[in-house]
Short mmCIF file of C-alpha atoms and ligand atoms in Angstrom, two decimals:
data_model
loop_
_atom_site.label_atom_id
_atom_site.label_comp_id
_atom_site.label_asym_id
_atom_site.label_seq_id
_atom_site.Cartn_x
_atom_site.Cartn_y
_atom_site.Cartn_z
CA UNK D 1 -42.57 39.53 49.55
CA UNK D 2 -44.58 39.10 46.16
CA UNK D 3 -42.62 36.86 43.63
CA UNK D 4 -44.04 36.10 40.25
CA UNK D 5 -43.12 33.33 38.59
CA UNK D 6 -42.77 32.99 35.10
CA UNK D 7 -42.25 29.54 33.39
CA UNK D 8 -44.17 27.87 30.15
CA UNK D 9 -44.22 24.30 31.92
CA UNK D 10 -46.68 23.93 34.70
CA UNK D 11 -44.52 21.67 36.64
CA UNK D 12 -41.78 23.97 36.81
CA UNK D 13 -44.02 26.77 38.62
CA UNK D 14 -45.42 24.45 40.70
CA UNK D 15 -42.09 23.10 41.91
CA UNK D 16 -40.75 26.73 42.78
CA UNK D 17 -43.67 27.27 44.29
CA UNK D 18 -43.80 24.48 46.85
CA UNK D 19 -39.82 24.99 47.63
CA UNK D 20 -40.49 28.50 48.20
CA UNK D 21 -42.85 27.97 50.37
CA UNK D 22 -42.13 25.19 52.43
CA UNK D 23 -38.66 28.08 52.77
CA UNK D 24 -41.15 30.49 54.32
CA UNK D 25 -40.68 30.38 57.61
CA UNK D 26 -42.22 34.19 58.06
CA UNK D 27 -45.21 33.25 55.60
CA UNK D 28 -44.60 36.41 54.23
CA UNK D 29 -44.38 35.55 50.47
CA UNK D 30 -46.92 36.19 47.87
CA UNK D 31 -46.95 34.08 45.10
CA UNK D 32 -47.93 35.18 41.27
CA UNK D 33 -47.83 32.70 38.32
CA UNK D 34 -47.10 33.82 34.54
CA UNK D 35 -46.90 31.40 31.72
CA UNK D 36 -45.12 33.49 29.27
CA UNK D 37 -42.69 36.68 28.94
CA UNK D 38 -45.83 38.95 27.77
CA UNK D 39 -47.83 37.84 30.21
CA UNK D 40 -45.48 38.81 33.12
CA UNK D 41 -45.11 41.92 31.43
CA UNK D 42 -48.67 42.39 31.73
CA UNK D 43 -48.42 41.57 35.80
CA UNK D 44 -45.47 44.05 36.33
CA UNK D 45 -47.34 46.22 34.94
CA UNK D 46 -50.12 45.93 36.83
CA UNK D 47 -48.75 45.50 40.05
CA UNK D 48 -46.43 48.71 39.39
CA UNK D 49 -49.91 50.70 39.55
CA UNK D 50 -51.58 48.40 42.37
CA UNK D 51 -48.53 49.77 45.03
CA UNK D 52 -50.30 47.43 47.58
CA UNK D 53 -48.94 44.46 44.91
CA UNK D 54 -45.87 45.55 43.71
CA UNK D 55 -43.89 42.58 42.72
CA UNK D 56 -40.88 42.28 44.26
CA UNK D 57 -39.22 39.37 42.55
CA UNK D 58 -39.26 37.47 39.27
CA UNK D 59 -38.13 34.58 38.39
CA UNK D 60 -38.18 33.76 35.08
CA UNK D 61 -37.26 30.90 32.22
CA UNK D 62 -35.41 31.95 29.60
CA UNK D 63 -37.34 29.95 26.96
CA UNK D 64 -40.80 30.61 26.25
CA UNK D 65 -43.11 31.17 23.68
CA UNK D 66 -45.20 34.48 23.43
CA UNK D 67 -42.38 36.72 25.44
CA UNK D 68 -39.12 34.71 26.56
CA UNK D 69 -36.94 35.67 29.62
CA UNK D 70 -34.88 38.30 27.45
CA UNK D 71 -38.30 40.36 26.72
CA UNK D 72 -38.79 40.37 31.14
CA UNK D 73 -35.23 41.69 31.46
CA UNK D 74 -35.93 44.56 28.50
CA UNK D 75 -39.30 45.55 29.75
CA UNK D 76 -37.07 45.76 33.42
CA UNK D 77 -34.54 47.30 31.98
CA UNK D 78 -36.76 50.35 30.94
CA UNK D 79 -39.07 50.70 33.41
CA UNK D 80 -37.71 53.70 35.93
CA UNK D 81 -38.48 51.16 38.73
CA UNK D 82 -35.28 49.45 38.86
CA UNK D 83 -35.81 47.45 42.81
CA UNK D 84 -37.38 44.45 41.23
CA UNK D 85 -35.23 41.38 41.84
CA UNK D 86 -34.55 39.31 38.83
CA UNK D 87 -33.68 35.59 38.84
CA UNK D 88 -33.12 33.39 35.99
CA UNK D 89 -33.34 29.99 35.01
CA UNK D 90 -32.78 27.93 32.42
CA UNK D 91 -31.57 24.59 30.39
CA UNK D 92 -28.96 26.43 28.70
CA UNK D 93 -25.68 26.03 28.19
CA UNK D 94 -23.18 27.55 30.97
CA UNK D 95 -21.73 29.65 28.14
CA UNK D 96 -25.25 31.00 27.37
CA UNK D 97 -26.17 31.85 30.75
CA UNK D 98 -23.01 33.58 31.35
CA UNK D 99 -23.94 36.11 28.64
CA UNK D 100 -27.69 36.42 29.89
CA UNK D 101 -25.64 37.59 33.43
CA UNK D 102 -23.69 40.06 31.18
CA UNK D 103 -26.94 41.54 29.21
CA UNK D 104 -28.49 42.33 32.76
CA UNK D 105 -25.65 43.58 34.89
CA UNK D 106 -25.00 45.97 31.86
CA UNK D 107 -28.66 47.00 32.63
CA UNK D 108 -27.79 47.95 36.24
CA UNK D 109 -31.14 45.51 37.41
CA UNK D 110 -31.35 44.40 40.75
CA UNK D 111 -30.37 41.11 39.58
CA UNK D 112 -29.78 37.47 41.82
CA UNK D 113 -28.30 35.60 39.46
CA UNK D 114 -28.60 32.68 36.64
CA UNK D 115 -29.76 29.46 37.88
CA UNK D 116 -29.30 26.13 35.80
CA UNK D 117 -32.26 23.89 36.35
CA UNK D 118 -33.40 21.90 38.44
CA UNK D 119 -32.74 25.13 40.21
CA UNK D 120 -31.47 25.39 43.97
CA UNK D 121 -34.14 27.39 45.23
CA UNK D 122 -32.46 27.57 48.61
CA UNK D 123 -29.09 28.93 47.15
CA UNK D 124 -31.74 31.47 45.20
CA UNK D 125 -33.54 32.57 48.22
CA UNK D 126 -29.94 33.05 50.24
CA UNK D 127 -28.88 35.44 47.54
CA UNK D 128 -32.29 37.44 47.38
CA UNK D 129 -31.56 38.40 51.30
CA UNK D 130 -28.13 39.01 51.11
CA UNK D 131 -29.16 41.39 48.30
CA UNK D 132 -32.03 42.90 50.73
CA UNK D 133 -29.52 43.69 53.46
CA UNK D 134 -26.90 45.06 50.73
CA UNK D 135 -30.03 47.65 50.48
CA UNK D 136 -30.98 48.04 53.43
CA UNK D 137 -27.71 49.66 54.39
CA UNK D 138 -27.32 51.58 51.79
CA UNK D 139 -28.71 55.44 52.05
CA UNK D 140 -32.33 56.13 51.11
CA UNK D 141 -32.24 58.63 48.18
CA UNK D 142 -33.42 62.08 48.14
CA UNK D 143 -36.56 61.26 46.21
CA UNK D 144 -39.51 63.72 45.79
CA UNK D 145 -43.08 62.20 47.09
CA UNK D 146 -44.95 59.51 44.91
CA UNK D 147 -48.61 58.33 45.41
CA UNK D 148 -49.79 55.66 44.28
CA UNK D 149 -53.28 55.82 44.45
CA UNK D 150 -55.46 58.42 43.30
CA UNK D 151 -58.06 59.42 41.16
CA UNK D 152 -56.35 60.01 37.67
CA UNK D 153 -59.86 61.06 36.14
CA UNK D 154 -60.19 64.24 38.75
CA UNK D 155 -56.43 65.04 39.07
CA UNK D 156 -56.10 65.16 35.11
CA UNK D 157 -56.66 68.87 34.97
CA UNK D 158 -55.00 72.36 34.10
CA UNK D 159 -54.68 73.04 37.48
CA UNK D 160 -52.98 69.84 38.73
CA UNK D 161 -50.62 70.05 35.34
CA UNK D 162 -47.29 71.37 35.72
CA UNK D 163 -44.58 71.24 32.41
CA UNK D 164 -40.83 71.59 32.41
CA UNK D 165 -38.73 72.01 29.53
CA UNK D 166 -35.58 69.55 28.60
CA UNK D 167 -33.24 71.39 26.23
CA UNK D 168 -32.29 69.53 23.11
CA UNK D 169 -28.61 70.76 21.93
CA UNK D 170 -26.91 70.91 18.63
CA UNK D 171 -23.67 68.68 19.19
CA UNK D 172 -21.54 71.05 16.34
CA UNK D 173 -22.58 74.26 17.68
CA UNK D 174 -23.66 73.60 21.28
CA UNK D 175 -26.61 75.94 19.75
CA UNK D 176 -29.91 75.23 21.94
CA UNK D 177 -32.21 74.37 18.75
CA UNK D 178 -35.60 73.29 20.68
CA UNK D 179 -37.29 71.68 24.04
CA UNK D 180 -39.00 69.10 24.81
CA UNK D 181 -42.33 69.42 27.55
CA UNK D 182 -41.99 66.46 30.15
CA UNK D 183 -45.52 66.48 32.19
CA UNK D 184 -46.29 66.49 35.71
CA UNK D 185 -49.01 66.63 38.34
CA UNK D 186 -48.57 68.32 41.11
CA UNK D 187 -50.30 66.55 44.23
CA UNK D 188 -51.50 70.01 46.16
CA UNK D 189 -48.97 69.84 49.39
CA UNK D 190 -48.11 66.29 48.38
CA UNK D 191 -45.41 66.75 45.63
CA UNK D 192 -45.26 65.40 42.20
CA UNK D 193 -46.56 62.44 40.45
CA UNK D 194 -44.06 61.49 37.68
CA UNK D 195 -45.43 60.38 34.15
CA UNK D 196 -44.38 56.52 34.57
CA UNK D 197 -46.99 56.45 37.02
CA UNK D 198 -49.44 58.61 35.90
CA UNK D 199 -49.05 57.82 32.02
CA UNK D 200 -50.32 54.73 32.11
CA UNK D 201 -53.57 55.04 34.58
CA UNK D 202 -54.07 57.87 31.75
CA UNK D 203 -53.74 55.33 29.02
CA UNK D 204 -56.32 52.87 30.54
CA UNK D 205 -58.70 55.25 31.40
CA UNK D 206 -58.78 56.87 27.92
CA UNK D 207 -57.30 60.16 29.00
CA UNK D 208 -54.25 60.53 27.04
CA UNK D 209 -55.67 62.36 24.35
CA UNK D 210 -57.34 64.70 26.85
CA UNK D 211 -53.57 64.72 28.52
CA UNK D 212 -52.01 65.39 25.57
CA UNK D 213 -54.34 68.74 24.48
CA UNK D 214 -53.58 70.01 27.78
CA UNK D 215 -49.79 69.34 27.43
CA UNK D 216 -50.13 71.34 24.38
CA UNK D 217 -51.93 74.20 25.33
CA UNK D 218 -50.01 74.78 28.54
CA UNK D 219 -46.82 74.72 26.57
CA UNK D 220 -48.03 76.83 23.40
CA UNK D 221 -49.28 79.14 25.91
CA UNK D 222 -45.89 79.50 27.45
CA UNK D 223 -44.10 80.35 23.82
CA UNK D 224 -46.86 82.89 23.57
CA UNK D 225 -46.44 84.65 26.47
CA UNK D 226 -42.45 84.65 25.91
CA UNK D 227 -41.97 85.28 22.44
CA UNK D 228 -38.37 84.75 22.75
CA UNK D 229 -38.76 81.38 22.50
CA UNK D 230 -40.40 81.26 19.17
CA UNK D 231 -36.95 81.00 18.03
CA UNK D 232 -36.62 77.34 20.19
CA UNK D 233 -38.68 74.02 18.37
CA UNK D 234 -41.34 72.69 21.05
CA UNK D 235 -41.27 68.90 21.22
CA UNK D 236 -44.41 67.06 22.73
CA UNK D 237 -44.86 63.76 23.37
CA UNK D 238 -47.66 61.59 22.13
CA UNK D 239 -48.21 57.64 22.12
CA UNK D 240 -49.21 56.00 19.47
CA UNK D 241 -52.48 54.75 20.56
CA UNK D 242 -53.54 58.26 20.04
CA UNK D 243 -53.15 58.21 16.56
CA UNK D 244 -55.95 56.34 16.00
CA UNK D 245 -58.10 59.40 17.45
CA UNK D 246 -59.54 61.69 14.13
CA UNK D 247 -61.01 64.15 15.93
CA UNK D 248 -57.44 64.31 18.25
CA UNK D 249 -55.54 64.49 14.81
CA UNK D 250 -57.42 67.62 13.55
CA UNK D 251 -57.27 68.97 16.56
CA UNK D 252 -53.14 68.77 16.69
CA UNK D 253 -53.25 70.10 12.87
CA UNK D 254 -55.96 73.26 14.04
CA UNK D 255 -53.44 74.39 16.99
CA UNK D 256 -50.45 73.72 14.68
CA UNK D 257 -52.30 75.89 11.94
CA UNK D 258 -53.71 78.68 14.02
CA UNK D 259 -49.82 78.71 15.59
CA UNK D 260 -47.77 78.50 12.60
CA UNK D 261 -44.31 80.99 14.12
CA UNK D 262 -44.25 78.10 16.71
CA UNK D 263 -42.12 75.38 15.71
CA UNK D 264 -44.01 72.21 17.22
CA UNK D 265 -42.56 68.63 16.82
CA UNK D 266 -44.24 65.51 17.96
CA UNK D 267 -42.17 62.87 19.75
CA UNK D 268 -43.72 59.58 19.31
CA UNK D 269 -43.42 56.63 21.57
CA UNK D 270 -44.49 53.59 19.27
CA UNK D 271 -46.39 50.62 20.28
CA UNK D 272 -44.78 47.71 17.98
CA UNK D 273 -49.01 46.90 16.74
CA UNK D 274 -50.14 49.71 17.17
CA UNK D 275 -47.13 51.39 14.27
CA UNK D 276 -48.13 49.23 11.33
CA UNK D 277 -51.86 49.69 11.32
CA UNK D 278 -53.07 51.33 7.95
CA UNK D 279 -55.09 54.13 10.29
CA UNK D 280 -51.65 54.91 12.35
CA UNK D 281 -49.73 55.31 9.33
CA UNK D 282 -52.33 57.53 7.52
CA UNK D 283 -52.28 59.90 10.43
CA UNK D 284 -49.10 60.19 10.46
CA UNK D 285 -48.80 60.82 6.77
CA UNK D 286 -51.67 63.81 7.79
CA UNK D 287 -49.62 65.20 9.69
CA UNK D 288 -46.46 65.36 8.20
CA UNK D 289 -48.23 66.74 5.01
CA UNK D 290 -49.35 69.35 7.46
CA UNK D 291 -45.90 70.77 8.20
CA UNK D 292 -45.74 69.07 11.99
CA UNK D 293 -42.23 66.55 12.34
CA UNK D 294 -42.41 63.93 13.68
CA UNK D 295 -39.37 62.32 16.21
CA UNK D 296 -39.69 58.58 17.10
CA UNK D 297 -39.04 58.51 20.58
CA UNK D 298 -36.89 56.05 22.69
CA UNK D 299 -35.37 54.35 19.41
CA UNK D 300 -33.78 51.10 20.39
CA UNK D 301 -35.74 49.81 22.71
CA UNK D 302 -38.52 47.67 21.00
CA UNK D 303 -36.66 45.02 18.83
CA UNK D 304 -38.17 45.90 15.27
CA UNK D 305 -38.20 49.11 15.18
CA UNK D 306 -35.45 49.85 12.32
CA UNK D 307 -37.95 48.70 9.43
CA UNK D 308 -40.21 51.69 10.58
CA UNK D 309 -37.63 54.00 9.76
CA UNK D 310 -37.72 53.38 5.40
CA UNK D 311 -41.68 53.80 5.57
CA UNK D 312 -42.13 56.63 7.43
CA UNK D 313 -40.37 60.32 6.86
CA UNK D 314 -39.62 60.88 10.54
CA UNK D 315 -37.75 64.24 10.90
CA UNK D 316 -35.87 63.02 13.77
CA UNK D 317 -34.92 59.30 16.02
CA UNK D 318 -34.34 59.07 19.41
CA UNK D 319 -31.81 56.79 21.20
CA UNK D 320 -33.07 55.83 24.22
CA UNK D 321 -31.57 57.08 27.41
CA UNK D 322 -31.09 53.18 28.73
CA UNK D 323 -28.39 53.38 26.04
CA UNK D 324 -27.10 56.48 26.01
CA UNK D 325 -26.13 56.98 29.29
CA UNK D 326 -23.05 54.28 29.96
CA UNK D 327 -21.98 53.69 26.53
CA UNK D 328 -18.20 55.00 27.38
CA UNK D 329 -18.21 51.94 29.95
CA UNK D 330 -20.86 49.39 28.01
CA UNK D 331 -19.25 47.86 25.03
CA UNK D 332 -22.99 46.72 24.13
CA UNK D 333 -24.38 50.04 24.16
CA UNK D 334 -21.89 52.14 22.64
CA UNK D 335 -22.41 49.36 19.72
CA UNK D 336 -26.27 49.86 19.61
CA UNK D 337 -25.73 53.55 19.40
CA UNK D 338 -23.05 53.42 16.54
CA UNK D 339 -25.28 50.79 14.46
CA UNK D 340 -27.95 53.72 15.25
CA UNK D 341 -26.28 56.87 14.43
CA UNK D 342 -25.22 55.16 10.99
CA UNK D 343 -28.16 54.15 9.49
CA UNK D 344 -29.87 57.31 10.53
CA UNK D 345 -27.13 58.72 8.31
CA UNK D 346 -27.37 56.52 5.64
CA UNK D 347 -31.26 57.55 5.86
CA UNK D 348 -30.59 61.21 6.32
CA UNK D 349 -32.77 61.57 9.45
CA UNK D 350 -31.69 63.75 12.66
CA UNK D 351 -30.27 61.67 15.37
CA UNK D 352 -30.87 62.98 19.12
CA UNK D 353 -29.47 60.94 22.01
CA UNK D 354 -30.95 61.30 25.11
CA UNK D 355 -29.89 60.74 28.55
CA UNK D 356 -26.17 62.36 28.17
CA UNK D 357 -24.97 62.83 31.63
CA UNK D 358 -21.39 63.15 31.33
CA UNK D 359 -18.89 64.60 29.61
CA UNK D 360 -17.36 61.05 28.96
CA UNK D 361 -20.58 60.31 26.90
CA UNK D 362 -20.58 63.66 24.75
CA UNK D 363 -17.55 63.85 23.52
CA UNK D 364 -17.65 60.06 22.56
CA UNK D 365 -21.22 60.65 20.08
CA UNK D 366 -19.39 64.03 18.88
CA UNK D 367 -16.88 60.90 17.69
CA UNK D 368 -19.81 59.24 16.33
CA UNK D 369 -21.30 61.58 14.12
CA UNK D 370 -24.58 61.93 16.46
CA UNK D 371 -26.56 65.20 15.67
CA UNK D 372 -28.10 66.36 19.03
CA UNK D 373 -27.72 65.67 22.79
CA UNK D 374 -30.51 66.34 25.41
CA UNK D 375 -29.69 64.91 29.02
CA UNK D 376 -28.80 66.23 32.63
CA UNK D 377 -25.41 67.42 31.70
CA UNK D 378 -26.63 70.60 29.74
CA UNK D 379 -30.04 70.42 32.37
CA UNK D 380 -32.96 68.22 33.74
CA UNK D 381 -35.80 69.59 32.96
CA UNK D 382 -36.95 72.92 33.84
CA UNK D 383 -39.67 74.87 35.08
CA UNK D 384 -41.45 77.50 32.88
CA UNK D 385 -40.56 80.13 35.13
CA UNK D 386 -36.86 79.22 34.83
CA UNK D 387 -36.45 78.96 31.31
CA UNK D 388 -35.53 82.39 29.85
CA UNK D 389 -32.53 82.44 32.96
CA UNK D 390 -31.47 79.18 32.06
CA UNK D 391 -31.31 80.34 27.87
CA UNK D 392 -29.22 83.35 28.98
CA UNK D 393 -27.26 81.45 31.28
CA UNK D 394 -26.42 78.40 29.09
CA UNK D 395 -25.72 81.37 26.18
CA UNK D 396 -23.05 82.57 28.32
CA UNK D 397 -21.62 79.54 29.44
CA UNK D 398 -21.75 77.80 26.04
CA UNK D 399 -18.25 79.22 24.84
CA UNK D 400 -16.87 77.35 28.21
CA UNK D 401 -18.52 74.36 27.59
CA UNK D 402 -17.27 73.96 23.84
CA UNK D 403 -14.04 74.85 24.72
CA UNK D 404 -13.98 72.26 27.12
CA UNK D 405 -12.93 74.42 30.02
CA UNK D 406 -14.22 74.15 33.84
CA UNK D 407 -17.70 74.12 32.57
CA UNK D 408 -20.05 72.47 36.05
CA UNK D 409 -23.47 71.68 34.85
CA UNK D 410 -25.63 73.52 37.35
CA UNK D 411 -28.14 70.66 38.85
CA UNK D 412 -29.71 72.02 41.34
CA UNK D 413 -32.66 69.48 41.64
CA UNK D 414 -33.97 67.05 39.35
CA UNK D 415 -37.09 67.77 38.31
P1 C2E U 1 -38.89 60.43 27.31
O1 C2E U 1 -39.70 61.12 26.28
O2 C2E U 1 -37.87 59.45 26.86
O3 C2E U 1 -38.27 61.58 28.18
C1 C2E U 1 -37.02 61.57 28.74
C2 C2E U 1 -37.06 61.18 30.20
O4 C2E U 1 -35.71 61.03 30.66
C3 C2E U 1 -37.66 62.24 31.10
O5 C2E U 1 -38.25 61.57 32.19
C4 C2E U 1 -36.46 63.03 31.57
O6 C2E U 1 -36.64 63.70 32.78
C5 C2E U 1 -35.43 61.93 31.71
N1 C2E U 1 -34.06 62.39 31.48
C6 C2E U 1 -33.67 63.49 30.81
N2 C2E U 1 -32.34 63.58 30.78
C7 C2E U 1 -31.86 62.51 31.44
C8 C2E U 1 -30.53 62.05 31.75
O7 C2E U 1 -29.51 62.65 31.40
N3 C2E U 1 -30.43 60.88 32.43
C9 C2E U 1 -31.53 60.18 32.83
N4 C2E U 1 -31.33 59.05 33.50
N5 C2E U 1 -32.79 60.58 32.56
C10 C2E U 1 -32.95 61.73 31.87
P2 C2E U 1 -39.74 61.89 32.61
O8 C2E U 1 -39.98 63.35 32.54
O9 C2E U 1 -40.00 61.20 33.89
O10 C2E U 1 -40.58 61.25 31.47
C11 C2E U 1 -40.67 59.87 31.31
C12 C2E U 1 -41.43 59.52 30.03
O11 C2E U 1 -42.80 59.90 30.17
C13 C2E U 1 -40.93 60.32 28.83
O12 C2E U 1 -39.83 59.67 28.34
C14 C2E U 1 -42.15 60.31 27.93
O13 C2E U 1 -42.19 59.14 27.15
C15 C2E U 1 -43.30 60.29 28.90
N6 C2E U 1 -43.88 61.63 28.99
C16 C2E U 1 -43.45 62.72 29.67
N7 C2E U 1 -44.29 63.76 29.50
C17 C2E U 1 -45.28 63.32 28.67
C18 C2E U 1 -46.45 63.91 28.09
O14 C2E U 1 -46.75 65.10 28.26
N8 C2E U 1 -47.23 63.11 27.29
C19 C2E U 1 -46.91 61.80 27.02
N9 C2E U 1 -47.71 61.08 26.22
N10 C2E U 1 -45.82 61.22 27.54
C20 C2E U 1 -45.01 61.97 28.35
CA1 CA U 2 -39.77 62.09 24.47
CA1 CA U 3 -36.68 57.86 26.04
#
């Protein structure tokens, strides 16, 4: 078992660390030390590619400079990885740590528990099996095949790149009004590799520019050859590090220009330093003034992102699936969503939520005043192939659906 953990006073680690291991009667354990919230962050993240070190649980302090324990449990929260097992400790008051347990069990974590310190590490390790077996005897799911190591340099290529399409809805009309292209690559007998894995070995190796042209062609090349969806906006997602790219820029604005009956929108997932820097900003500005929108992805889950919102014309804001998806059953959500949805009124910028699974969900951010829906109750995303049947299909069934009648969302696999 690999357990990292994360505390600002030395003594603390090294405590944990001696208990835990003088516990380990398999000598099976792993130990990782972090001194701060960001710089566990930076160890999940690593060990998430490294699958040989995958961390397999934290235990963290709630109070720390540079990252506390809250900033572990929101970077867990949205990573699709949700196995980790979470511990906390802390000085705080039982009345604090009570709502620290409420925070994470309304993020469905694999969470142990809240420990007061000097913490029982004993009592803590008791849990973490009693958790494991709880597991163990649940079913595995049906999930497709995942590698974790390869060679993200030679797979990144047209070949290996396979798109679907995620329809974004109008919530008033149940009108389709655009997709957005979730990438792929397809391991050649070997399944998929999904883009939480492959994104960031992209990132580090400077591909994502290079991921992102081919994302775009692929996808402009599939409104060409179906015309019929000219009528449909085309959503793509870039990360803000690749803002900073001129030559990328231009090359965005040339495709956009020489393209101009295809309605292309750039979702943008923002790094918090990355946002405010004068180049980011001025490349945005480009290409706004050039006629492409611009949607700021997964809205909600960095902490400051509503002072983005008055500098920046964004066309569109995102609420993050995490939030989305339970907010008829999580008080907390449903109240991050309303604060949302209102000041993206009061701003007069499109609000899509993401992640609507239910029914139960959609009818509660028709209440709201939300704009647009995208999640797996209208569809997961789809293959090219599939995605003129699906329009005519959906077409047909949207009268059922709006009238609330025996309307079954047809899943038939996740993709
Ligand atoms: P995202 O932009 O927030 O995309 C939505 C993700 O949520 C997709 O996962 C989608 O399959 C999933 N999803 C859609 N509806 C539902 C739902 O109702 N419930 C739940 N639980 N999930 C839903 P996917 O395709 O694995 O993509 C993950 C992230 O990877 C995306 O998050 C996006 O940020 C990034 N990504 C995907 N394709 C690209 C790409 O071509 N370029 C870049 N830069 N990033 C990409
Ligand atoms: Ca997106
Ligand atoms: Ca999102």
């Amino acid at each position: 078992m690999n357990i990292l953990i994360v505390d600002d006073q030395a003594f603390i680690r090294e405590y944990i660390k001696n208990e835990l291991l003088s516990l380990n009667y398999d000598h099976n354990f792993k130990i990782f030390e972090a001194t701060s919230g960001n710089a566990a962050i930076e160890v999940l993240e690593e060990s998430s590619i490294d699958g040989g070190n995958c961390i397999d649980l934290v235990i963290a302090d709630l109070k720390m400079d540079n990252g506390d324990g809250l900033s572990i449990i929101n970077h867990l929260a949205t990573s699709r990885d949700k196995s980790i097992s979470l511990a906390i400790i802390s000085s705080s008051d039982i009345r604090t740590l009570e709502l620290i347990s409420n925070i994470v069990n309304g993020f469905n974590l694999n969470f142990v528990g809240v420990y007061q310190k000097p913490i029982d590490v004993n009592a803590l390790l008791d849990n973490i099996l009693k958790n494991q077996n709880d597991k163990e005897l649940a079913p595995e799911p049906d999930v497709p095949v995942l590698c974790n190591e390869y060679n993200i340099t030679e797979l990144l290529n047209e070949d290996n790149l396979f798109l679907c399409y995620q329809p974004k809805i109008e919530i008033a009309s149940g009108d389709i009004i655009g997709f957005e292209v979730l990438a792929r690559l397809c391991l050649k007998g070997d399944g998929f590799i999904y883009p939480d894995k492959f994104i960031p070995l992209a990132e580090r190796a400077g591909l994502n520019c290079q991921l992102t042209k081919l994302v775009l062609n692929q996808a402009i090349s599939q409104w060409l050859l179906f015309p019929a969806l000219k009528s449909y906006s085309l959503s793509v997602n870039i990360s803000a590090g690749e803002l900073m790219s001129v030559e990328f820029i231009n090359y965005i604005i040339g495709k956009h220009n020489s393209n101009t009956d295809i309605k292309l929108m750039l979702e943008l997932t923002e790094s918090q330093d990355m946002i405010n820097q004068e180049q980011t900003l001025q490349a945005l500005a480009k290409l706004i003034i050039n006629g492409i929108p611009i949607s700021l992805d997964d809205f909600g889950k960095s902490y400051s992102t509503f002072d983005r919102l008055d500098n920046i014309p964004f066309e569109e804001i995102k609420i993050d699936k995490d939030f989305v998806c339970d907010l008829d059953s999580n008080s907390q959500h449903l109240a991050i969503v309303e604060a949302t949805i209102a000041l993206a009124q009061k701003l007069k910028v499109n609000v899509v939520a993401e992640g609507v699974e239910t029914i139960g969900v959609l009818e509660k951010l028709k209440t709201l005043g939300c704009d647009r829906v995208q999640g797996y109750y209208f569809s997961p995303p789809i293959e090219g192939r599939h995605l003129l049947n699906w329009i005519d299909e959906y077409n047909k069934q949207k009268e059922a659906i709006y009238a609330k009648t025996n309307y079954k969302p047809k899943i038939n696999r996740v993709l």
